[in-house]
Structures are given as structure tokens and as C-alpha cells.
Short mmCIF file of C-alpha atoms in Angstrom, two decimals:
data_model
loop_
_atom_site.label_atom_id
_atom_site.label_comp_id
_atom_site.label_asym_id
_atom_site.label_seq_id
_atom_site.Cartn_x
_atom_site.Cartn_y
_atom_site.Cartn_z
CA CYS A 651 -4.96 17.59 19.00
CA ARG A 652 -1.34 17.77 17.87
CA ALA A 653 0.31 18.76 14.62
CA TRP A 654 2.95 16.85 12.74
CA ASP A 655 4.69 16.96 9.40
CA SER A 656 3.08 14.28 7.23
CA ASP A 657 2.53 11.38 9.64
CA GLN A 658 5.99 11.17 11.14
CA VAL A 659 7.29 14.27 12.96
CA ASP A 660 5.53 16.16 15.76
CA VAL A 661 6.35 19.67 14.53
CA ILE A 662 5.22 21.51 17.66
CA SER A 663 7.44 19.38 19.91
CA LEU A 664 10.31 19.77 17.46
CA CYS A 665 9.96 23.55 17.59
CA ARG A 666 10.04 23.50 21.39
CA GLN A 667 13.23 21.44 21.33
CA ILE A 668 14.93 23.89 18.98
CA GLU A 669 13.86 26.87 21.10
CA THR A 670 15.39 25.36 24.25
CA LEU A 671 18.38 23.61 22.69
CA PRO A 672 21.45 24.11 24.96
CA GLY A 673 24.26 26.04 23.34
CA LEU A 674 22.22 27.30 20.41
CA ASP A 675 23.12 30.96 19.84
CA ASP A 676 21.17 31.50 16.62
CA ARG A 677 18.55 33.97 17.89
CA ILE A 678 16.96 34.37 14.48
CA LEU A 679 16.38 30.61 14.20
CA GLN A 680 14.90 30.48 17.70
CA ARG A 681 12.61 33.42 16.99
CA ARG A 682 11.40 31.97 13.69
CA THR A 683 10.89 28.58 15.32
CA ALA A 684 8.74 30.14 18.03
CA GLN A 685 6.63 31.84 15.35
CA VAL A 686 6.08 28.50 13.58
CA ARG A 687 5.11 26.83 16.86
CA ARG A 688 2.58 29.53 17.76
CA LEU A 689 1.10 29.45 14.27
CA LEU A 690 0.70 25.67 14.37
CA GLN A 691 -0.81 25.74 17.85
CA SER A 692 -3.45 28.28 16.84
CA THR A 693 -4.14 26.51 13.55
CA VAL A 694 -4.57 23.07 15.08
CA VAL A 695 -6.96 24.39 17.72
CA ALA A 696 -9.06 26.00 14.99
CA VAL A 697 -9.23 22.81 12.95
CA ALA A 698 -9.98 20.65 16.00
CA ASN A 699 -12.94 22.90 16.78
CA GLY A 700 -14.36 22.16 13.34
CA SER A 701 -13.50 25.43 11.63
CA VAL A 702 -11.40 26.08 8.56
CA ALA A 703 -7.69 26.79 8.91
CA ARG A 704 -7.36 29.97 6.87
CA ARG A 705 -3.58 29.92 6.96
CA PHE A 706 -3.69 26.70 4.94
CA GLN A 707 -6.13 28.13 2.37
CA GLY A 708 -9.23 26.25 3.37
CA MET A 709 -7.70 22.96 4.50
CA THR A 710 -10.08 20.92 6.63
CA ILE A 711 -9.61 17.67 8.52
CA TRP A 712 -12.10 14.80 8.78
CA TRP A 713 -12.76 14.19 12.48
CA PRO A 714 -15.31 11.34 12.85
CA ASP A 715 -14.12 8.84 15.44
CA ALA A 716 -11.07 11.04 16.08
CA ARG A 717 -10.77 9.94 19.70
CA SER A 718 -10.75 6.28 18.75
CA TRP A 719 -8.25 6.96 15.97
CA ARG A 720 -5.86 8.74 18.32
CA ARG A 721 -6.28 6.12 21.03
CA GLU A 722 -5.42 3.25 18.68
CA ARG A 723 -2.26 5.00 17.53
CA ALA A 724 -1.16 5.74 21.09
CA ARG A 725 -1.48 2.11 22.24
CA TYR A 726 0.95 0.55 19.80
CA ARG A 727 3.18 -2.04 21.51
CA GLY A 728 0.49 -2.63 24.11
CA THR A 729 1.21 0.53 26.11
CA ALA A 730 -1.04 3.55 26.53
CA PHE A 731 1.03 6.68 26.02
CA ALA A 732 0.15 10.19 27.12
CA THR A 733 0.81 11.40 23.59
CA GLN A 734 0.10 9.91 20.21
CA THR A 735 3.61 10.19 18.83
CA ARG A 736 4.10 6.41 19.02
CA TRP A 737 2.03 4.56 16.49
CA ALA A 738 2.34 2.22 13.54
CA ARG A 739 0.92 2.09 10.06
CA PHE A 740 0.35 -1.42 8.74
CA LEU A 741 0.06 -1.43 4.98
CA ALA A 742 -0.41 -5.14 4.34
CA ALA A 743 -1.13 -8.37 6.23
CA TYR A 744 -0.91 -11.92 4.97
CA CYS A 745 -1.87 -15.23 6.54
CA ALA A 746 -2.38 -18.88 5.76
CA LYS A 747 -5.54 -20.96 5.68
CA ALA A 748 -4.29 -23.54 8.18
CA PRO A 749 -1.87 -23.39 11.12
CA THR A 750 0.66 -25.59 9.28
CA ALA A 751 0.45 -23.82 5.91
CA PRO A 752 2.96 -21.25 4.64
CA ALA A 753 2.01 -17.64 5.17
CA LEU A 754 1.88 -16.75 1.47
CA VAL A 755 0.66 -19.21 -1.14
CA ASN A 756 -0.82 -19.06 -4.61
CA ARG A 757 -4.54 -18.39 -4.73
CA ASN A 758 -5.31 -20.15 -8.00
CA ALA A 759 -1.99 -20.86 -9.65
CA PRO A 760 -1.06 -19.37 -12.00
CA PHE A 761 -3.61 -16.66 -11.19
CA GLY A 762 -2.25 -14.27 -8.61
CA LEU A 763 -0.28 -14.56 -5.40
CA CYS A 764 -0.52 -13.26 -1.86
CA TRP A 765 -3.46 -15.35 -0.69
CA THR A 766 -4.42 -13.86 2.66
CA GLY A 767 -6.69 -15.62 4.98
CA THR A 768 -8.44 -16.68 8.09
CA ILE A 769 -7.86 -16.46 11.82
CA GLY A 770 -5.49 -19.44 12.00
CA GLY A 771 -2.08 -19.92 10.47
CA THR A 772 1.11 -17.97 10.04
CA ARG A 773 0.77 -14.23 9.50
CA LEU A 774 3.02 -11.53 8.11
CA ALA A 775 2.36 -7.85 8.82
CA LEU A 776 4.24 -5.10 6.99
CA GLY A 777 4.35 -1.38 7.60
CA TYR A 778 6.12 1.50 9.31
CA ASP A 779 6.86 2.32 12.96
CA ASN A 780 6.64 6.04 13.66
CA ASP A 781 8.40 5.65 17.01
CA THR A 782 11.64 4.38 15.47
CA ALA A 783 11.18 5.61 11.86
CA LEU A 784 11.94 2.06 10.71
CA ALA A 785 10.27 -0.53 8.52
CA ILE A 786 8.17 -3.20 10.22
CA ALA A 787 8.08 -6.85 9.22
CA LEU A 788 6.34 -8.91 11.90
CA ARG A 789 5.66 -12.63 11.77
CA SER A 790 3.18 -14.67 13.80
CA SER A 791 2.80 -18.45 13.93
CA ASP A 792 -0.14 -18.60 16.33
CA GLY A 793 -2.90 -16.87 14.41
CA GLY A 794 -1.80 -13.33 15.19
CA ARG A 795 -1.77 -13.57 18.99
CA ARG A 796 1.98 -13.02 19.29
CA TRP A 797 4.29 -11.32 16.83
CA ARG A 798 8.04 -11.48 16.33
CA GLN A 799 10.00 -8.88 14.44
CA SER A 800 11.83 -10.23 11.39
CA SER A 801 12.98 -6.89 9.96
CA ARG A 802 16.29 -5.26 10.84
CA ASP A 803 16.61 -2.11 12.91
CA SER A 804 18.69 -0.45 10.16
CA TRP A 805 15.93 -0.26 7.55
CA SER A 806 14.71 3.36 7.57
CA TYR A 807 11.93 2.49 5.19
CA ALA A 808 8.26 1.68 4.95
CA LEU A 809 7.32 -1.80 3.73
CA TYR A 810 4.29 -1.75 1.46
CA ALA A 811 3.72 -5.26 0.08
CA ALA A 812 4.93 -8.86 -0.14
CA ALA A 813 4.46 -11.84 -2.44
CA ALA A 814 5.57 -15.46 -2.53
CA ALA A 815 7.69 -16.88 -5.33
CA THR A 816 7.55 -20.26 -3.57
CA PRO A 817 6.15 -21.33 -0.18
CA ARG A 818 9.50 -20.42 1.42
CA ARG A 819 10.85 -17.71 -0.88
CA TRP A 820 9.10 -14.39 -0.22
CA ILE A 821 9.71 -10.93 -1.63
CA ALA A 822 8.81 -7.62 0.04
CA CYS A 823 9.16 -4.06 -1.22
CA GLY A 824 9.06 -0.51 0.10
CA GLY A 825 10.79 2.85 0.07
CA ASP A 826 12.54 5.53 2.11
CA ALA A 827 10.44 8.65 2.64
CA TYR A 828 13.47 10.84 3.31
CA ASP A 829 16.07 9.84 0.72
CA LEU A 830 13.78 8.41 -1.98
CA LYS A 831 15.50 5.04 -1.98
CA SER A 832 13.94 1.74 -3.00
CA LEU A 833 13.85 -1.33 -0.78
CA ILE A 834 13.54 -4.94 -1.93
CA LEU A 835 13.81 -7.76 0.60
CA VAL A 836 14.00 -11.49 0.00
CA SER A 837 13.31 -14.24 2.54
CA THR A 838 14.21 -17.87 1.91
CA ASP A 839 12.74 -19.21 5.15
CA ALA A 840 9.08 -18.13 4.93
CA GLY A 841 9.57 -14.71 6.48
CA ARG A 842 11.73 -15.59 9.49
CA THR A 843 14.70 -13.62 8.17
CA TRP A 844 15.09 -11.11 5.36
CA ARG A 845 18.00 -9.97 3.21
CA ARG A 846 18.13 -6.73 1.32
CA ARG A 847 18.66 -6.98 -2.43
CA PRO A 848 20.29 -4.25 -4.55
CA VAL A 849 18.04 -2.42 -6.98
CA ALA A 850 18.88 0.34 -9.46
CA SER A 851 15.91 2.50 -8.56
CA ALA A 852 15.40 5.56 -6.36
CA ARG A 853 11.62 5.34 -6.10
CA TYR A 854 8.94 4.26 -3.67
CA LEU A 855 7.92 0.66 -4.38
CA PHE A 856 4.26 0.03 -3.56
CA ASP A 857 3.31 -3.44 -4.77
CA VAL A 858 4.87 -6.74 -5.79
CA GLU A 859 3.32 -9.54 -7.87
CA MET A 860 4.91 -12.91 -8.61
CA VAL A 861 3.53 -14.51 -11.78
CA ASP A 862 5.34 -17.76 -11.01
CA ALA A 863 8.42 -18.91 -9.11
CA ARG A 864 10.77 -16.87 -11.31
CA ARG A 865 8.88 -13.99 -12.93
CA GLY A 866 7.73 -11.04 -10.87
CA TRP A 867 6.79 -7.38 -11.03
CA ILE A 868 7.07 -4.42 -8.66
CA ALA A 869 5.19 -1.14 -9.20
CA GLY A 870 6.24 2.21 -7.78
CA SER A 871 6.37 5.97 -8.03
CA SER A 872 7.14 8.04 -11.14
CA GLY A 873 6.14 5.27 -13.52
CA THR A 874 8.53 2.73 -12.00
CA LEU A 875 7.98 -0.90 -12.93
CA LEU A 876 10.58 -3.48 -11.88
CA HIS A 877 10.81 -6.98 -13.29
CA THR A 878 12.66 -10.11 -12.19
CA SER A 879 13.10 -13.36 -14.07
CA THR A 880 15.07 -15.04 -11.30
CA GLY A 881 12.61 -15.28 -8.45
CA GLY A 882 13.71 -12.04 -6.86
CA ARG A 883 17.43 -12.69 -7.01
CA GLU A 884 17.71 -9.67 -9.23
CA ALA A 885 15.35 -6.86 -10.18
CA ARG A 886 15.83 -4.74 -13.27
CA GLU A 887 14.16 -1.39 -13.72
CA ARG A 888 11.87 -1.29 -16.74
CA THR A 889 10.15 1.70 -18.17
CA THR A 890 6.43 1.75 -18.74
CA ALA A 891 4.11 3.96 -20.71
CA THR A 892 4.42 6.54 -17.93
CA HIS A 893 8.16 6.96 -17.37
CA ASP A 894 11.11 8.10 -19.43
CA SER A 895 13.90 6.11 -17.82
CA THR A 896 16.34 3.76 -19.54
CA VAL A 897 16.74 0.07 -18.79
CA GLY A 898 20.01 -1.84 -18.71
CA THR A 899 23.63 -0.78 -18.63
CA ALA A 900 26.65 -1.37 -20.82
CA GLY A 901 28.04 -4.88 -20.55
CA GLU A 902 24.68 -6.58 -19.86
CA ARG A 903 24.09 -7.91 -23.36
CA ALA A 904 24.56 -11.49 -22.19
CA SER A 905 21.67 -11.23 -19.74
CA ARG A 906 19.37 -9.88 -22.47
CA PRO A 907 17.04 -7.80 -20.30
CA ALA A 908 13.60 -7.75 -21.90
CA TRP A 909 13.04 -4.02 -21.48
CA ARG A 910 14.59 -1.34 -23.63
CA LYS A 911 14.46 2.41 -23.74
CA VAL A 912 10.96 3.74 -24.49
CA ARG A 913 9.37 7.11 -25.10
CA THR A 914 6.92 8.15 -22.39
CA GLY A 915 4.88 11.23 -21.67
CA THR A 916 3.82 11.10 -18.03
CA ARG A 917 5.06 10.09 -14.59
CA ALA A 918 2.21 8.29 -12.87
CA TRP A 919 2.63 6.78 -9.42
CA LEU A 920 1.82 3.08 -9.83
CA TYR A 921 0.27 1.52 -6.72
CA ASP A 922 -0.89 -1.97 -7.68
CA VAL A 923 0.10 -4.59 -10.25
CA GLU A 924 -1.83 -7.81 -10.91
CA PHE A 925 -1.52 -10.56 -13.52
CA LEU A 926 -4.23 -12.90 -14.75
CA ASP A 927 -1.70 -15.31 -16.23
CA ALA A 928 1.86 -15.21 -17.52
CA ARG A 929 0.95 -12.80 -20.34
CA THR A 930 -1.98 -10.67 -19.19
CA GLY A 931 -1.60 -8.00 -16.52
CA TRP A 932 -2.76 -4.61 -15.27
CA VAL A 933 -1.22 -1.73 -13.35
CA VAL A 934 -3.15 1.15 -11.77
CA GLY A 935 -2.02 4.43 -10.32
CA THR A 936 -2.38 8.17 -10.04
CA LEU A 937 -1.09 10.88 -12.33
CA PRO A 938 0.24 14.04 -10.63
CA PRO A 939 -0.54 16.84 -10.22
CA ASP A 940 -4.28 16.48 -10.87
CA GLY A 941 -4.57 13.02 -9.26
CA SER A 942 -6.39 11.41 -12.18
CA GLY A 943 -6.49 7.63 -12.47
CA VAL A 944 -4.13 5.65 -14.70
CA ILE A 945 -4.70 2.11 -16.03
CA LEU A 946 -1.99 0.21 -17.93
CA HIS A 947 -2.64 -3.15 -19.59
CA THR A 948 -0.46 -5.78 -21.26
CA THR A 949 -1.29 -8.99 -23.13
CA SER A 950 2.31 -9.86 -23.99
CA ALA A 951 3.88 -10.54 -20.58
CA GLY A 952 5.03 -6.94 -20.31
CA THR A 953 7.36 -7.25 -23.30
CA ASP A 954 7.25 -6.12 -26.91
CA PRO A 955 5.48 -8.88 -28.90
CA ASP A 956 7.88 -8.38 -31.82
CA GLY A 957 10.97 -8.28 -29.68
CA ASP A 958 12.27 -5.09 -31.25
CA GLY A 959 11.34 -1.47 -31.84
CA PRO A 960 9.77 0.90 -29.32
CA GLN A 961 8.31 -0.70 -26.23
CA THR A 962 4.56 -0.97 -26.74
CA ALA A 963 3.65 -3.81 -24.38
CA TRP A 964 2.04 -1.66 -21.68
CA ARG A 965 -0.80 0.37 -23.13
CA ARG A 966 -2.73 3.01 -21.26
CA THR A 967 -6.49 2.53 -21.35
CA PRO A 968 -8.98 5.30 -20.48
CA SER A 969 -10.05 5.41 -16.85
CA PRO A 970 -13.58 6.61 -16.03
CA ALA A 971 -12.64 7.03 -12.36
CA ASP A 972 -13.14 10.37 -10.67
CA GLY A 973 -9.79 10.46 -8.91
CA GLY A 974 -6.73 8.26 -8.59
CA LEU A 975 -6.63 4.46 -8.48
CA PHE A 976 -4.88 2.55 -5.68
CA GLY A 977 -6.06 -1.08 -5.66
CA LEU A 978 -6.75 -3.91 -8.13
CA ALA A 979 -8.56 -7.24 -8.07
CA VAL A 980 -8.35 -9.75 -10.94
CA ARG A 981 -10.40 -12.92 -11.29
CA PRO A 982 -9.57 -16.02 -13.42
CA SER A 983 -12.61 -15.19 -15.58
CA GLY A 984 -10.81 -12.04 -16.74
CA ARG A 985 -12.98 -9.61 -14.81
CA VAL A 986 -11.05 -6.75 -13.19
CA TRP A 987 -11.95 -4.16 -10.55
CA ALA A 988 -9.99 -1.07 -9.49
CA VAL A 989 -10.70 1.26 -6.56
CA GLY A 990 -9.56 4.73 -5.59
CA GLY A 991 -10.81 8.28 -5.23
CA ASP A 992 -9.48 11.54 -3.83
CA PRO A 993 -7.62 11.05 -0.52
CA ALA A 994 -7.47 14.77 0.19
CA GLY A 995 -10.87 16.09 -0.84
CA GLY A 996 -13.00 13.01 -0.39
CA GLY A 997 -14.79 11.03 -3.05
CA SER A 998 -14.53 7.36 -3.99
CA ALA A 999 -14.17 5.43 -7.22
CA ILE A 1000 -14.82 1.83 -8.25
CA VAL A 1001 -14.33 0.88 -11.89
CA HIS A 1002 -14.88 -2.52 -13.50
CA ALA A 1003 -13.95 -4.17 -16.78
CA ALA A 1004 -15.73 -7.41 -17.62
CA ASP A 1005 -13.21 -8.09 -20.38
CA GLY A 1006 -10.28 -6.30 -18.77
CA ILE A 1007 -10.36 -3.58 -21.43
CA ASP A 1008 -13.58 -1.55 -21.40
CA TRP A 1009 -13.94 0.11 -18.00
CA GLN A 1010 -17.21 1.25 -16.44
CA THR A 1011 -17.90 2.99 -13.14
CA GLN A 1012 -19.77 1.32 -10.29
CA HIS A 1013 -21.55 3.12 -7.46
CA ALA A 1014 -19.24 2.73 -4.45
CA GLY A 1015 -21.80 3.11 -1.67
CA THR A 1016 -19.52 5.62 0.09
CA ASP A 1017 -17.90 9.00 -0.47
CA ARG A 1018 -14.58 8.00 1.14
CA CYS A 1019 -11.45 7.16 -0.83
CA LEU A 1020 -10.83 3.39 -1.25
CA TYR A 1021 -7.35 1.85 -1.15
CA SER A 1022 -7.74 -1.92 -1.51
CA VAL A 1023 -10.21 -4.36 -3.07
CA CYS A 1024 -10.52 -8.14 -3.20
CA PHE A 1025 -12.90 -10.63 -4.80
CA ILE A 1026 -13.21 -14.32 -3.94
CA ASP A 1027 -15.22 -15.04 -7.11
CA ASP A 1028 -17.07 -13.03 -9.75
CA ARG A 1029 -19.78 -11.97 -7.28
CA TYR A 1030 -18.46 -11.50 -3.74
CA GLY A 1031 -16.06 -8.63 -3.09
CA TRP A 1032 -14.92 -6.16 -0.43
CA ALA A 1033 -13.11 -2.81 -0.52
CA VAL A 1034 -11.60 -0.73 2.30
CA GLY A 1035 -10.38 2.83 2.59
CA ALA A 1036 -10.30 6.14 4.41
CA GLY A 1037 -11.77 6.50 7.88
CA GLY A 1038 -12.19 2.75 8.36
CA THR A 1039 -14.56 2.44 5.40
CA ILE A 1040 -15.57 -1.10 4.40
CA VAL A 1041 -17.95 -1.78 1.49
CA HIS A 1042 -19.22 -5.11 0.18
CA THR A 1043 -20.88 -6.49 -2.94
CA SER A 1044 -22.55 -9.83 -3.63
CA ASP A 1045 -23.43 -9.15 -7.27
CA GLY A 1046 -20.10 -8.38 -8.89
CA GLY A 1047 -20.24 -4.71 -8.02
CA SER A 1048 -23.61 -3.82 -9.49
CA SER A 1049 -24.37 -2.60 -5.98
CA TRP A 1050 -22.05 -1.89 -3.05
CA THR A 1051 -23.21 -1.51 0.55
CA ARG A 1052 -21.29 -0.14 3.51
CA GLN A 1053 -20.47 -2.49 6.39
CA SER A 1054 -20.12 -1.43 10.01
CA SER A 1055 -16.47 -0.92 10.93
CA PRO A 1056 -14.92 -0.60 14.40
CA ALA A 1057 -12.01 1.36 12.91
CA GLY A 1058 -11.88 5.13 12.77
CA PHE A 1059 -8.53 5.09 10.97
CA ASP A 1060 -7.65 4.48 7.32
CA LEU A 1061 -7.56 0.87 6.08
CA TYR A 1062 -5.02 0.02 3.38
CA HIS A 1063 -5.34 -3.71 2.74
CA VAL A 1064 -8.15 -6.28 2.73
CA GLU A 1065 -8.32 -9.94 1.75
CA PHE A 1066 -10.91 -12.71 2.08
CA THR A 1067 -10.38 -16.46 1.73
CA ASP A 1068 -14.05 -17.30 1.31
CA GLU A 1069 -17.47 -15.69 1.79
CA ARG A 1070 -17.02 -15.51 5.56
CA HIS A 1071 -13.38 -15.07 6.58
CA GLY A 1072 -11.48 -11.83 5.98
CA THR A 1073 -8.70 -9.60 7.29
CA ALA A 1074 -8.05 -5.85 7.03
CA VAL A 1075 -5.21 -3.66 8.33
CA GLY A 1076 -4.42 0.03 8.29
CA ASP A 1077 -3.30 3.11 10.14
CA ALA A 1078 -2.98 1.61 13.63
CA ALA A 1079 -1.51 -1.46 15.30
CA VAL A 1080 -4.82 -3.28 14.93
CA MET A 1081 -5.96 -6.07 12.63
CA LEU A 1082 -9.66 -6.34 11.76
CA LEU A 1083 -11.07 -9.86 11.48
CA THR A 1084 -14.45 -11.22 10.41
CA ASP A 1085 -15.91 -14.71 10.17
CA ASP A 1086 -19.38 -13.73 8.94
CA GLY A 1087 -18.60 -11.99 5.66
CA GLY A 1088 -18.11 -8.59 7.25
CA ALA A 1089 -21.48 -8.36 8.99
CA THR A 1090 -19.40 -7.89 12.14
CA TRP A 1091 -15.71 -7.11 12.51
CA ARG A 1092 -13.58 -7.57 15.62
CA THR A 1093 -10.18 -6.12 16.37
CA ARG A 1094 -6.97 -7.89 17.30
CA ARG A 1095 -4.05 -5.79 18.42
CA ILE A 1096 -0.69 -6.33 16.73
CA VAL A 1097 1.80 -6.13 19.60
CA ARG A 1098 5.48 -6.90 19.24
CA ARG A 1099 6.98 -9.31 21.75
#
């Protein structure tokens, strides 16, 4: 086992490099670096053997399927490496229903976007490459067998989500883990090429939702909610009921941005935004430092119904979830599901609102944190999460059962096109596919050509 800072830097190897760096005459730095390396080496061995790392005050690591998890990370780009420092995290995957269809289309216009699909058709995979510390945007036109990179090598970001304003105009979002910078990309050729768009935000951007060809929303950290009324040609930062920022600058009166300065009390990280129609939407997230779940709801298109006074469009509704919330699913009937849990300590959460307002808990069928959920109708749904967890319901969530998963790594995104065909991606260069409703899942490696 090896140790790294977060999921990006191999700290032990970095320490060795500092200790042996030619020309370095800082003996104190070298001595301290050696102490850190020895501490990490002893700590990692202890954790790998199943014991508690006392130096980290009781931190433990979940090790089921650890060998498979490490092997999948090491094989990214189709090559087996001696170490696991080269790997990729795919945070979203989108595909079309037919080989000739666009990769992102409306599911039930005007209800939702990002319709992901079956084995055939064009695919888009988004994520982060640990080898190069760059964002990944890969596109496939042969059902995921071959992938071509459409992102630029200068984007030191992670890409978290994408949505389609039109069949050819796509929008993707992400953030820079080092400098806390936002990233918004726009493609006008169905994902073949991308252009970066300026945005007045220094936050992680986790999800994007296009209500129609012009109006869209992006949710992010510290209560960030971005809105565009021009199909992604511009994005203005708007404050929500969880952030105390100001919207607009002097000289923008002619554009009449809908958001104004509001009073807020918290700084929740907002992970998913979904709209039922042009006026009704939800946002879910996690409130630091306790990690409790946050649910925001609007019935006025995210704007003040009266057009003046304090911003009251996004109202926080009580969450019964035990832990944070990371994923949303909204049906045309108005039923809404949200999933989450505690990523660090374990524990899952599924909450449901039949009317979109009054939330009730559902038994998740697992004790692992869940990150994404999808429903194809009011009965059939799937959720994925930590450790390759996949759960399924056929009764609207009254009962959830765990499905067998070939993945030992975290899964961050799942979508189904019908009762049989689904796709899931996560913390490895592997896409999970099913054509029997999740009774069996097979893997397809995402390899760049």
C-alpha cells in the first residue's frame, strides 16, 4: 500500500525526492522530510494490516476489494504499471440512445437534461487524470470502444458534469483543486472541441442543469449557484440561501441580472441541481463542518416572485438525512429523491418527497455513502456510491436492494435509459454497463487513443 495526499500526490515518493534532491543544502528540511516519510511508511503498513493508525487519531480505511481497486487505477491508458500513481477518476459519463444521436439530449423536455444511455451511440466521459493533473474530457463515437481527448492539456482542473443546451451546444463545469478556480467550458460541435468561458467565481463547480436552450444553472462549493440566460455564453454568480456573496457589478444595469444581494447564514457545498420545469427546482448539498444535508427549493425560477426586496426564491427545507446529500433525481410527476451519507465514517441516506416539499427517509439497503441516483419512472430507480455500491428499487424506493457490482472503487454517476440499460462510472478508468436492469454488470475500460 502507498500513501498520498488526498488522491493526487504520492507523499512518500515526494519525500524521497526531496531527501535526494541534488544541490539542496537545507539539512533541516531534509531531516524533517525523512521523519515524515518514516512516519507515513509505518502508518500505512499499520492501516494495511487492518489496525488503527493512532497517529491519525483513530482513522481507518475500508479495504474490501482493495487489490481490484488498486489494479484498476494502475491500468489506466491500457498499461499495467508497477505503481498505482497513474489513474483516473471519472465523475460523469453521458451517451446517446442510438449511434447517430447526439451525446446529450433532453430526457423529457422540458423536464431535465443529460439523458445518458445504452451501449451504442456517442459518449462523453468527464473527470480528472492523476498522471498529468489535468481535466479529462473524452469523446467516443463507437459506443465507448475508442476514446478521443477533446480537452486541452492546459486545464489543471477536474471536470464534474455536463449538460446540453441544444444537441450541439454543450456546457461542462469543474474546478481547480489547488487554486480554487472555477471552470466552465462550452462546446458548439457536440463535444468535439471546447472553449473556456470566463466566470466571476473562485469555487468548485459540481453540477450543471440546462432548463432550456438559454436558461441554465451550475451548483458549487460555499453556496455557489451560477445562472445563465444566454445558453452558456455568460454565467453570472448568484447567491443562494447559503452564501453571502454579491451579484452583479457597477455598469451592468442594462443587462438586468435577476439576482441581487441577499442575506445568508451558511456556506453549504452544493453538489446537484435539478429542475422539474422552468420554475420549479431543487439543489442539494452538505453543510460544513458537521456534514449535515442541505435541501434548497424554488417555485419561482430561482428569482424573487415580486422582483424586488430580499432574495427569497430559494428556500431551505428540512432534511431528514443522516449525513450530507450529493445526488438528486426528479420525475415529471413531481416526485424527488436525494441520496448521500457520510463519506468518511460510513452510513448512507436516501430521502424522498412525493410532493417535492415534505421529505421522508427511505431504507437504503446499504451502509455505504451514495453519490448519484436516477429514476426512469416513478417506480424504477438506481443509486451508486462508495466501494462500488449499487442499489435498486422497483417500488419507488419503498424498498432498496443491493446489486452485485464488479467494482471495488467508488462510483460517482449512474444513469439508465429504460428498465434494462444503464451506465455507471467512478474512481477508475472503467465504465460499468448493464442490459438486464443491473442483475449483472460488465466492465468496459476507458482507454485514450
